[in-house]
XYZ file of C-alpha atoms in Angstrom:
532
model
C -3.624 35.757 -18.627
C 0.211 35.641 -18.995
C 1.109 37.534 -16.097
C -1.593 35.665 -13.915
C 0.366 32.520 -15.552
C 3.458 33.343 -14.237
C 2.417 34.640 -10.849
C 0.224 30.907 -10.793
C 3.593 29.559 -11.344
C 5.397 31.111 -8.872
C 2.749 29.923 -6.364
C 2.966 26.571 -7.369
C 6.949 26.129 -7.254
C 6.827 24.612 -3.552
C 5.224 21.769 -5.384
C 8.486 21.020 -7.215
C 11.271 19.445 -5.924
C 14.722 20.142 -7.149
C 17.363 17.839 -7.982
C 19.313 19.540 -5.295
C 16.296 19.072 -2.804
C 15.718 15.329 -3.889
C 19.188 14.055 -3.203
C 19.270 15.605 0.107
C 16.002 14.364 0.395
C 17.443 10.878 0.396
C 20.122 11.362 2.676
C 17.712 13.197 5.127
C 15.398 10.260 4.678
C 18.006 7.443 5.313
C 19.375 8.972 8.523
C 16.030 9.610 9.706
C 15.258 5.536 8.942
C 18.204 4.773 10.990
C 17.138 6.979 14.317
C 13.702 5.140 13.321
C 14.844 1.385 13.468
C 16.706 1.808 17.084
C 14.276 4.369 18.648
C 10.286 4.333 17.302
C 7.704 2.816 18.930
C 5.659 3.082 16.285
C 7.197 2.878 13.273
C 9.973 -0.023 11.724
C 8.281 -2.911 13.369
C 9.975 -6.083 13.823
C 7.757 -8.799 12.708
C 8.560 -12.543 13.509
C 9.460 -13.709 10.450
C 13.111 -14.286 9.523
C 13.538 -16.689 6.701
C 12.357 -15.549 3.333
C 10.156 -18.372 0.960
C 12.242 -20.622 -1.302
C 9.821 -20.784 -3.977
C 8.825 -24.897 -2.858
C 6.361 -24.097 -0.463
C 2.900 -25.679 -1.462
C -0.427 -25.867 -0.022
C -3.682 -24.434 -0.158
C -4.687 -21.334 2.374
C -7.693 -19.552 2.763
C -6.911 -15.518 2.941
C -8.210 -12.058 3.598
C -6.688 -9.191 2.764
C -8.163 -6.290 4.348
C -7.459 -2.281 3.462
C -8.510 0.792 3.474
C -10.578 0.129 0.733
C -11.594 -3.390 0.258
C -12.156 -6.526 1.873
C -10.697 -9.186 -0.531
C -11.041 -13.074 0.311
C -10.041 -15.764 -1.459
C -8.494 -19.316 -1.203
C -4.780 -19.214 -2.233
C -2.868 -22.734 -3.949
C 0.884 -22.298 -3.420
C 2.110 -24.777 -6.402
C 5.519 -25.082 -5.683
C 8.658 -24.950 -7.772
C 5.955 -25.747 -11.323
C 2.724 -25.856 -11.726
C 2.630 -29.384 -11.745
C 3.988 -30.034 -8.465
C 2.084 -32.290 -6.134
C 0.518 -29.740 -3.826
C -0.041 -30.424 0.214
C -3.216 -29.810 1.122
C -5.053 -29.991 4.857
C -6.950 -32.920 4.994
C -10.438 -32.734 3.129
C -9.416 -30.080 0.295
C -9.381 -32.378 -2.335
C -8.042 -31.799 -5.660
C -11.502 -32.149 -7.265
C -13.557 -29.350 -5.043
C -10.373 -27.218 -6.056
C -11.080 -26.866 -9.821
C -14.804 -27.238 -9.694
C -14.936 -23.529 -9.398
C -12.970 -20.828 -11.802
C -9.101 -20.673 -11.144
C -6.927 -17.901 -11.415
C -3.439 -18.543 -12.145
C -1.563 -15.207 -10.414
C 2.016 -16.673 -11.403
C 3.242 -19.777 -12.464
C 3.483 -21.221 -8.863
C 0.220 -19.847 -7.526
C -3.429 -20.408 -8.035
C -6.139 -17.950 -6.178
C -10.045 -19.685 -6.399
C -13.162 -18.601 -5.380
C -11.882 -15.282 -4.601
C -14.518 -11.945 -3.751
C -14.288 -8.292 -2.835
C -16.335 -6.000 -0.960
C -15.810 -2.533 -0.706
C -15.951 -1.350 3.321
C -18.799 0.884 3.847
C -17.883 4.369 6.039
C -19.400 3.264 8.766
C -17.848 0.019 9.335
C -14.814 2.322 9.572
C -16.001 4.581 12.456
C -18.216 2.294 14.296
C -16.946 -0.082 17.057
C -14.023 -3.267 15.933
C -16.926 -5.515 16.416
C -19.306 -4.376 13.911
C -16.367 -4.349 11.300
C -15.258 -8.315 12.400
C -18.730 -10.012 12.422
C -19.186 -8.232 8.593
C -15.917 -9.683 8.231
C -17.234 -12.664 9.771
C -20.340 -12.887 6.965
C -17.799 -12.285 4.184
C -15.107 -15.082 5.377
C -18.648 -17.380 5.691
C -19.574 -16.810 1.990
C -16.458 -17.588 0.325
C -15.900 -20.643 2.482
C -19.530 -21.958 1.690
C -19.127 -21.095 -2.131
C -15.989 -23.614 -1.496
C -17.649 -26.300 -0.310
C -21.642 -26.119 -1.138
C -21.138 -28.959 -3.450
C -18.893 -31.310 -1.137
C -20.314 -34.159 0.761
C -19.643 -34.198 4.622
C -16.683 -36.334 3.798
C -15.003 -33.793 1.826
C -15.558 -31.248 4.216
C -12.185 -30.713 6.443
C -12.409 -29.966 10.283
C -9.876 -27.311 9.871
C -9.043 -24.276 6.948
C -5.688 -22.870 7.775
C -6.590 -19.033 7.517
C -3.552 -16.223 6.593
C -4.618 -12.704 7.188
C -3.443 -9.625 5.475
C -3.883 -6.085 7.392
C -3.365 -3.118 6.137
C -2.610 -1.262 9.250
C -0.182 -1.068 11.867
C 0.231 -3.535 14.222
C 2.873 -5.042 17.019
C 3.797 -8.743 16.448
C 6.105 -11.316 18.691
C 4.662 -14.574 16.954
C 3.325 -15.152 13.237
C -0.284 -15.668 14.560
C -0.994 -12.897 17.086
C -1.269 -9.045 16.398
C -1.638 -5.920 18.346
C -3.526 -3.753 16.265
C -1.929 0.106 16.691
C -3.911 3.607 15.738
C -5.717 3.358 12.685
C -5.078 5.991 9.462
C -7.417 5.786 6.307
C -10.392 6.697 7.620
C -11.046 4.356 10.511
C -11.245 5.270 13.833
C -10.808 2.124 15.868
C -8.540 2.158 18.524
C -5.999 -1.209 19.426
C -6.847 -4.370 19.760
C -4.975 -7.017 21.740
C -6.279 -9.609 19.574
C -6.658 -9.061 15.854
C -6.991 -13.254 15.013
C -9.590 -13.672 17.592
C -11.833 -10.703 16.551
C -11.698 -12.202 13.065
C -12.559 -16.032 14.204
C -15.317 -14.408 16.652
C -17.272 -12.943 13.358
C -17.118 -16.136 11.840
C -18.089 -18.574 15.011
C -21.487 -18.423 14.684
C -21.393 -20.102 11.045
C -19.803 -23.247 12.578
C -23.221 -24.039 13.728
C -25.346 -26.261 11.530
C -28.618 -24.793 10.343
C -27.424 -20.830 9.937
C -29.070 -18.777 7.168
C -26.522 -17.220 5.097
C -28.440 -15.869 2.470
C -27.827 -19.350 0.486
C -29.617 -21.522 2.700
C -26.557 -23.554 4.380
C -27.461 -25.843 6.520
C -24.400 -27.317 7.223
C -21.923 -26.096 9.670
C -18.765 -24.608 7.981
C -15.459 -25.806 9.167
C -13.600 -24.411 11.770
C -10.997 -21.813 10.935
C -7.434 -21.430 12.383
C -5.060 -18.579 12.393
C -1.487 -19.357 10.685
C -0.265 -16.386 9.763
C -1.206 -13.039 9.943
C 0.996 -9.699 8.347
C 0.883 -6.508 7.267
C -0.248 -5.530 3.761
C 3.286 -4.350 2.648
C 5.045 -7.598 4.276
C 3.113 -9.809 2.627
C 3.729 -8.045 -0.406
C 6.647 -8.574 -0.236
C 6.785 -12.089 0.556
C 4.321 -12.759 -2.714
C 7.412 -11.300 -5.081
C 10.270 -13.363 -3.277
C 8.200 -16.443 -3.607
C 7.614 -16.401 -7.071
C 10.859 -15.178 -8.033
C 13.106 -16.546 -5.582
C 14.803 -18.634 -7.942
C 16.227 -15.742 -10.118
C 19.853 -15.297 -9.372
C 20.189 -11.765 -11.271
C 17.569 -10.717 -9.514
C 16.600 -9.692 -5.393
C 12.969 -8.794 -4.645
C 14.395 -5.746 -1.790
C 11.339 -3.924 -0.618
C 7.679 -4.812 -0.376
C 5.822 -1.720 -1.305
C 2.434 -0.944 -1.142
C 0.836 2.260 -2.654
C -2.782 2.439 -2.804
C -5.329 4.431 -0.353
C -2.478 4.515 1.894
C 1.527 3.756 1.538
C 3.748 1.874 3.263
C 6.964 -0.694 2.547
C 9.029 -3.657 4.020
C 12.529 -4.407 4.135
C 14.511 -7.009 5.354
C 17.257 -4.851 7.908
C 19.418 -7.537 10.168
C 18.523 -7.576 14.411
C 21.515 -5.318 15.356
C 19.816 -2.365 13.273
C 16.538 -2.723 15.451
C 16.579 -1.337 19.403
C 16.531 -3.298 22.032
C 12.942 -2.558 22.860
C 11.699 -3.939 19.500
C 13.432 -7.637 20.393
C 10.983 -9.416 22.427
C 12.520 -11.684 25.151
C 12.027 -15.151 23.704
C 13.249 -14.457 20.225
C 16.738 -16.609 20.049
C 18.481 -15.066 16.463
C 21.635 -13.566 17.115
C 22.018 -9.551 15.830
C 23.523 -10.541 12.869
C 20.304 -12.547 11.319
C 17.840 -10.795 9.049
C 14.374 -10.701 10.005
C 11.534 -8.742 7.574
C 10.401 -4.896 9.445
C 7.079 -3.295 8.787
C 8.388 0.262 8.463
C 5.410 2.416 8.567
C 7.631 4.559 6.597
C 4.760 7.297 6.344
C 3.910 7.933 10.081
C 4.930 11.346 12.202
C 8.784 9.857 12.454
C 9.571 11.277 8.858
C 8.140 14.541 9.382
C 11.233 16.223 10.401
C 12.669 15.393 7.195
C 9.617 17.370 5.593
C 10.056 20.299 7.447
C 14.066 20.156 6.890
C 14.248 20.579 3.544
C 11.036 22.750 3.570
C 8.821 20.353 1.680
C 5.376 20.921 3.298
C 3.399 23.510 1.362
C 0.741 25.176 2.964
C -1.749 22.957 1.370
C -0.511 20.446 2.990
C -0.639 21.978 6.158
C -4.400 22.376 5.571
C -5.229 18.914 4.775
C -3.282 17.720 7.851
C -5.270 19.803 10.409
C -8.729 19.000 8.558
C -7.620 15.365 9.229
C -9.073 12.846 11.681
C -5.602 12.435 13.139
C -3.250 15.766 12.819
C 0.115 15.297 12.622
C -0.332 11.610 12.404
C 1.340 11.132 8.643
C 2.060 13.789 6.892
C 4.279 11.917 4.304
C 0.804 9.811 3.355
C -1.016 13.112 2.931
C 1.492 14.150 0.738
C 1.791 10.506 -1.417
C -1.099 8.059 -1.052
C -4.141 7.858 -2.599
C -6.725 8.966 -0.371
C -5.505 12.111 -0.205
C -3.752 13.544 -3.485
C -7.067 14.245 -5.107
C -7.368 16.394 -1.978
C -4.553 18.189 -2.556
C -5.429 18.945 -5.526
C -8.669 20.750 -4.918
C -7.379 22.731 -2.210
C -4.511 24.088 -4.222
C -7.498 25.022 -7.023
C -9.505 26.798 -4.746
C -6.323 28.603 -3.705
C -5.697 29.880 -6.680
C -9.088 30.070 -8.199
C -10.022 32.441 -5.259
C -6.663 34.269 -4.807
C -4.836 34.816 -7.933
C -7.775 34.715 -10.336
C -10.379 36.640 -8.167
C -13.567 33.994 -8.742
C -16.229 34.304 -5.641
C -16.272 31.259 -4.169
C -20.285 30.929 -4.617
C -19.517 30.848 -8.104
C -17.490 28.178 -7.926
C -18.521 24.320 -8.630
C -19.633 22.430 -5.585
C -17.460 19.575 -5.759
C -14.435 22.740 -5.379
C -15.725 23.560 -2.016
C -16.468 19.935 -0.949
C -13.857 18.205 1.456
C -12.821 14.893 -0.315
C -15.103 15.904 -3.119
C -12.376 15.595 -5.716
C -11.009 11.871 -5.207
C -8.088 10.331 -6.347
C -9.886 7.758 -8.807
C -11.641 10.858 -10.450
C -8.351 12.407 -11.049
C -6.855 9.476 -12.548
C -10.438 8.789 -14.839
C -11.521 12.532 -15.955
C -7.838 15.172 -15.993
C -4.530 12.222 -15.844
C -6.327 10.806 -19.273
C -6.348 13.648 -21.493
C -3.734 16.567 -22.115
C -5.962 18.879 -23.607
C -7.524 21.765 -21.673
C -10.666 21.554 -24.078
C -11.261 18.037 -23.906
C -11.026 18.227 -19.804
C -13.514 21.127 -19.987
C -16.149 18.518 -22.018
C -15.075 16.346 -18.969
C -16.291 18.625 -16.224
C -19.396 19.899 -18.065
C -21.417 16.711 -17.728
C -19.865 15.431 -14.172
C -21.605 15.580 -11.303
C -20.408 18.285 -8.967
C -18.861 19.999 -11.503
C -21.398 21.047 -13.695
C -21.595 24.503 -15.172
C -24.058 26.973 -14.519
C -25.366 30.343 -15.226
C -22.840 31.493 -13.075
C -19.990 29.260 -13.954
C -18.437 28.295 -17.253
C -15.257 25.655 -17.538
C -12.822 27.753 -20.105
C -9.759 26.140 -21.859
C -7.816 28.813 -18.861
C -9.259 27.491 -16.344
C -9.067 23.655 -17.107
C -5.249 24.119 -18.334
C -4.792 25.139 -14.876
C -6.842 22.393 -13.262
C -4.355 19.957 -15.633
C -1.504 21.957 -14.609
C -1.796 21.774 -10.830
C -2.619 17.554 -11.118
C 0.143 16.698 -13.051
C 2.267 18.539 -10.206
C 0.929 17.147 -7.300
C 1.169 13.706 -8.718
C 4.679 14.147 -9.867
C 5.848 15.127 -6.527
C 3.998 12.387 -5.274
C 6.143 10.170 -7.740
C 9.554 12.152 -6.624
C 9.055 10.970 -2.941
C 8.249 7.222 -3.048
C 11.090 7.185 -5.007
C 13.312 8.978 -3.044
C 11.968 7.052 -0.067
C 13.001 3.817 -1.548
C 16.151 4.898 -2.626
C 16.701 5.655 1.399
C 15.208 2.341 2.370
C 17.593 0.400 0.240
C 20.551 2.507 2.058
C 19.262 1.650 5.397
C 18.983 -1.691 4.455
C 22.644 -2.009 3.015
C 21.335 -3.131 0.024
C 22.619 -0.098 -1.604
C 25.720 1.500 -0.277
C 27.005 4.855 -1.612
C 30.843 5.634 -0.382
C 31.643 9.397 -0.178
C 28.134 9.865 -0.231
C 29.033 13.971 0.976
C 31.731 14.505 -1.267
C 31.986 14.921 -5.175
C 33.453 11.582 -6.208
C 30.317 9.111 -5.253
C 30.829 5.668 -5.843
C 28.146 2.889 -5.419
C 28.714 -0.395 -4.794
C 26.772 -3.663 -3.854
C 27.063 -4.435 0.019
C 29.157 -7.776 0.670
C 25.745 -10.064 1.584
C 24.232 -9.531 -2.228
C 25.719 -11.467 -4.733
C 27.707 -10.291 -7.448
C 25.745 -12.036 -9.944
C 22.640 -9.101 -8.696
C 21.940 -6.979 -10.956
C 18.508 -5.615 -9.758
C 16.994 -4.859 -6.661
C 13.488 -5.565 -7.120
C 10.835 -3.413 -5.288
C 7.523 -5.593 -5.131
C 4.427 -3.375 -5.713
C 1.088 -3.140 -5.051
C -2.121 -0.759 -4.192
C -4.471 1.056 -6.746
C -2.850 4.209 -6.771
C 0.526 2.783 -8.495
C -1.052 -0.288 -10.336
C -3.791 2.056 -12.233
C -3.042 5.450 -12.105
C -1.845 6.272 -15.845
C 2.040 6.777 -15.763
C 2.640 7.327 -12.339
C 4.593 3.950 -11.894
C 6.409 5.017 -14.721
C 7.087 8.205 -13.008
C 8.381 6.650 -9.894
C 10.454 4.908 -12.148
C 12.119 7.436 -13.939
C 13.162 9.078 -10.949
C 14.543 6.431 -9.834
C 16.620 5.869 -12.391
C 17.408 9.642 -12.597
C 18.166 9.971 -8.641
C 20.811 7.048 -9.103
C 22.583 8.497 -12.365
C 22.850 11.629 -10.371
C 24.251 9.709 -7.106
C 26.932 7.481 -9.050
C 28.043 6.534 -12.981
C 27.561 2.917 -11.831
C 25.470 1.509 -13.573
C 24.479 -1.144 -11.531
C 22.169 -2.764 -9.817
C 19.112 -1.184 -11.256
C 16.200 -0.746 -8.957
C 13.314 -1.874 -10.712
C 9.609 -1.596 -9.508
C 7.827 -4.750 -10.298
C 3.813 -5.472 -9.674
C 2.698 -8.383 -7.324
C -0.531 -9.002 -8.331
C -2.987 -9.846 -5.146
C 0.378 -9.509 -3.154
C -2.155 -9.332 -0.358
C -3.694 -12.678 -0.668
C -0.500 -14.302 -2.250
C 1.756 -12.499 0.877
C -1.099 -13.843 3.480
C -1.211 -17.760 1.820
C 3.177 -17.725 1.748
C 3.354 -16.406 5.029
C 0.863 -19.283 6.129
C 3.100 -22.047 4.363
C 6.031 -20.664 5.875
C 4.838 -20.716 9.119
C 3.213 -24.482 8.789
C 6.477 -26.069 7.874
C 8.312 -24.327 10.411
C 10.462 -27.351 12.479
C-alpha cells in the first residue's frame, strides 16, 4: 500500500494550493473584480441602497428568506439602539399579539416571532415560477394567520410591510422591484420581470374571507406590501452592520453567505461601477458608496481558475454533468451543494484507477450522482479522524453498505478521510482568498508594493484609524455547521495576511449573523420606510 499511497498522493496534489499559488490567487482575483465592477452584466450588481443602518431603526416586518434550500418566514422586531426602546409598529401590530407567541431574541436589538421553515421540494425547483410562488403563497398565509388567529378584527392591520430575501441573482433600480436573472442551485426557472408581484400573487387569494387553510380561517388576512426586497448576501450584510454599527473598533466589510451556494456583498463607491450598471434616475455623485451584489462565483472568475491552473479534472466533470456548464465554476469548487460531489468523483477516480476495484463492486451511493451530499460529509467522515471508526460509519449507512463483494477496510476509509479533508480545505483556501480580494477591490484593504518584496499594508483614508477589524458577516449551512471549516477559512486568512505584510492590523475577522436572511430582509425594510 505505500507505493499506491504515494502515487494517490501525487494524484491528489492539484487539490492543494500553494502559498505561492494562493497569493497570486488574490491578486488574480482582485484584478479580475475590478474588470468585473465596470464591465459584467451579470455579476457586481448595483443595488439601490446607499446608506448603511445606524443601529436606531425600529419596527416590526414580516420576512421571507428564500434559498436554495429552505423557505424561512418569520416576523422580524427591529428594537432599536436597546431592547427597551419604544418600537414603531404599522398600525394594528400591537404590542400584546407580539409576545403572545414564543420570541426569539437574535441580538440585543432584534426580536424574530412566529418564525417557520420549509424545505423546497425538487420539483418546485424545476417546475414553472408559478407553482413555486403560490407554495410560497400558502407558506407566507400560515405564518401570517398563526400571527393573528387570536386578534379581534380590530387588531388586525390593513397592511404588513413585507421584506424579501432571495437567494439568487437579480437586477434592481429601486428597493422594491427585482429582475430575477438565471437561476443556479438546482432551479431551472428562467427571469422574471417581477419578483414582488409573483410573491403577492401566491398570497392574494388568502385576502378573501372564508379560505380553508388547513386551520379553518375564516377571516381574510391582511393585505401585504413589498418594502424591500435583496439578495441573500446583501441582507446579510445589512443584519451585521445593524447590530453592530455602533462599534467604533470595529467595520462589518463584506456580507458573506456560504451555504448550498456562495456569494458576498461589499460596499465599492459609484465611480468603481460602469456606466451601464447606473440607471438613469439615480442622483449620487461617483464618489458615494452604494452596497453591490457581487455574484462573486459566476463564469466572470473563471479565468482566474484556469490562470493559475486551479481546476482539476474533477472539477471539470462536475461542471459538464451540471444543469448549467460553465455557469460557476468557482461554486462547484466552494459551496455546499457540490463539495460532497467532488468528493465522490475524486473516490471513484482513484478507487477505479490507482487501486484497480471493478466498479460493480463498488457501493452504490459511489456511482450515484449527488449520492454523497455535503451534510453526509460533514455528519459521517468531517466527525471522526479515525479510518476504523469511519469504516463502522459506512457499514450501517444506506448506500454504502457492505456486501459479499465489498468490504470497507481501515485503507480504504483512510483514503475516503484523506480526499474530504482536501477538498474541504481547498474549499476553505478560496473563500478566503476571495475575501481577501474583495476587501482590495473595495479599498478597504490596500497593500502598497503589492509586486515587490517590501509589502506594506495600510488602512485606506475613508476607515478610521480607530478600525481595527474588518468584519466579514456570515451566513449559510455550509460555514455555520460544518465542523472547523469556519475555522479553516479563518486561519488562512490570517496566514494569507502575515504572508502579504508584518502589519498587524486590521484583522479580518469572520463573524456569524444569525438569520442574516430574515434580519437583512426586516433592516432593509426599515431603511427603506424612513427614507425622506
Amino acid at each position: 500500500m505505500s507505493h499506491q499511497t504515494s502515487t494517490i498522493d501525487d494524484l491528489l496534489e492539484p487539490l492543494r494550493i500553494s502559498p505561492f499559488r494562493l497569493n497570486s490567487f488574490v491578486r488574480q482575483l482582485s484584478a479580475t473584480y475590478n474588470d468585473l465592477a465596470l464591465h459584467s452584466t451579470d455579476q457586481f450588481l448595483a443595488t439601490p441602497i446607499t446608506r448603511l443602518p445606524t443601529g436606531h431603526e425600529t419596527g416590526e416586518y414580516l420576512t421571507i428568506d428564500l434559498g436554495g434550500t429552505n423557505l424561512r418566514i418569520s416576523f422580524v422586531t427591529l428594537l432599536g439602539s436597546s431592547p427597551d426602546a419604544q418600537v414603531r409598529r404599522p398600525e394594528g401590530l400591537t404590542n400584546k399579539l407580539a409576545h403572545d407567541h414564543g420570541n426569539q431574541v437574535l441580538a440585543e436589538n432584534v426580536r424574530k416571532s412566529h418564525g417557520k421553515s420549509w424545505p423546497i421540494d425538487e420539483h418546485l425547483k424545476v417546475e414553472n415560477a408559478e407553482d413555486l410562488f403560490a407554495w410560497v403563497g400558502d407558506c407566507l398565509a400560515e405564518v401570517v394567520e398563526a400571527r393573528f388567529f387570536h386578534a379581534t378584527p380590530e387588531q388586525i392591520p390593513n397592511e404588513i410591510p413585507l421584506g424579501i430575501t432571495f437567494s439568487f441573482p437579480m437586477m434592481q433600480t429601486t428597493v422594491t422591484e427585482a429582475t430575477l436573472m438565471p437561476m443556479g442551485k438546482g432551479f431551472a426557472i428562467t427571469s422574471n420581470p417581477d419578483l414582488g408581484g409573483m410573491v403577492l400573487r401566491g398570497y392574494e387569494r388568502y385576502k378573501e374571507p372564508g379560505v380553508d387553510h388547513g386551520k379553518h380561517m375564516s377571516k381574510g388576512l391582511p393585505k401585504l406590501r413589498i418594502a424591500a426586497i435583496s439578495n441573500d448576501a446583501v441582507a446579510t450584510f445589512l443584519s451585521l452592520s445593524y447590530s453592530t454599527r455602533a462599534t467604533l473598533q470595529s467595520k462589518t466589510a463584506i456580507g458573506l453567505i456560504l451555504g448550498t451556494g456562495c456569494n458576498a456583498a461589499v460596499c465599492l463607491k459609484l465611480e468603481a461601477l460602469g456606466s451601464s450598471k447606473r440607471p438613469s434616475h439615480w442622483t449620487v455623485s461617483d464618489h458615494a458608496m452604494l452596497v453591490v451584489n457581487t455574484e462573486w462565483t459566476l463564469r466572470g472568475t473563471t479565468p482566474a481558475l484556469d490562470k493559475l491552473d486551479l481546476i482539476t479534472r474533477w472539477d471539470k466533470a462536475l461542471n459538464e454533468e451540471s444543469h448549467n456548464p460553465g455557469f460557476q465554476q468557482f461554486e462547484y469548487m466552494t459551496a455546499g451543494s457540490y463539495l460532497g460531489e467532488v468528493v465522490r468523483l475524486v473516490l471513484l477516480d482513484i478507487y477505479t484507477n490507482i487501486l484497480h476495484i471493478k466498479r460493480t463492486r463498488l457501493p452504490s451511493a459511489l456511482l450515484q450522482r449527488q449520492a454523497v451530499t455535503t451534510p453526509f460529509l460533514a455528519q459521517t467522515v468531517a466527525t471522526t479522524s479515525d479510518a476504523e471508526i469511519l469504516a463502522e460509519r459506512l457499514r450501517d449507512t444506506q448506500g454504502f453498505e457492505e456486501s459479499e463483494i465489498w468490504t470497507w477496510t481501515v485503507d480504504l476509509c483512510a483514503v475516503f478521510l484523506k480526499i474530504e479533508r482536501l477538498v474541504l480545505r481547498r474549499s476553505a483556501t478560496m473563500i478566503a482568498a476571495a475575501i481577501l480580494a474583495l476587501l482590495l477591490t473595495s479599498g478597504d484593504l490596500v497593500v502598497e508594493n503589492f509586486h515587490g518584496p517590501n509589502t506594506t499594508l495600510r488602512k485606506p483614508s475613508d476607515v478610521p484609524e480607530c478600525v481595527d477589524e474588518l468584519v466579514v458577516a456570515y451566513c449559510g449551512g455550509l460555514i455555520c455547521l460544518y465542523p472547523g471549516y469556519q475555522e479553516q477559512i479563518q486561519g488562512f486568512l490570517d496566514t494569507i495576511l502575515r504572508d502579504l505584510t508584518h502589519s498587524p492590523t486590521p484583522r479580518v475577522l469572520l463573524r456569524e449573523a444569525s438569520e442574516g436572511g430574515m434580519i437583512g430582509a426586516g433592516v432593509l425594510s426599515a431603511l427603506h420606510c424612513s427614507t425622506p
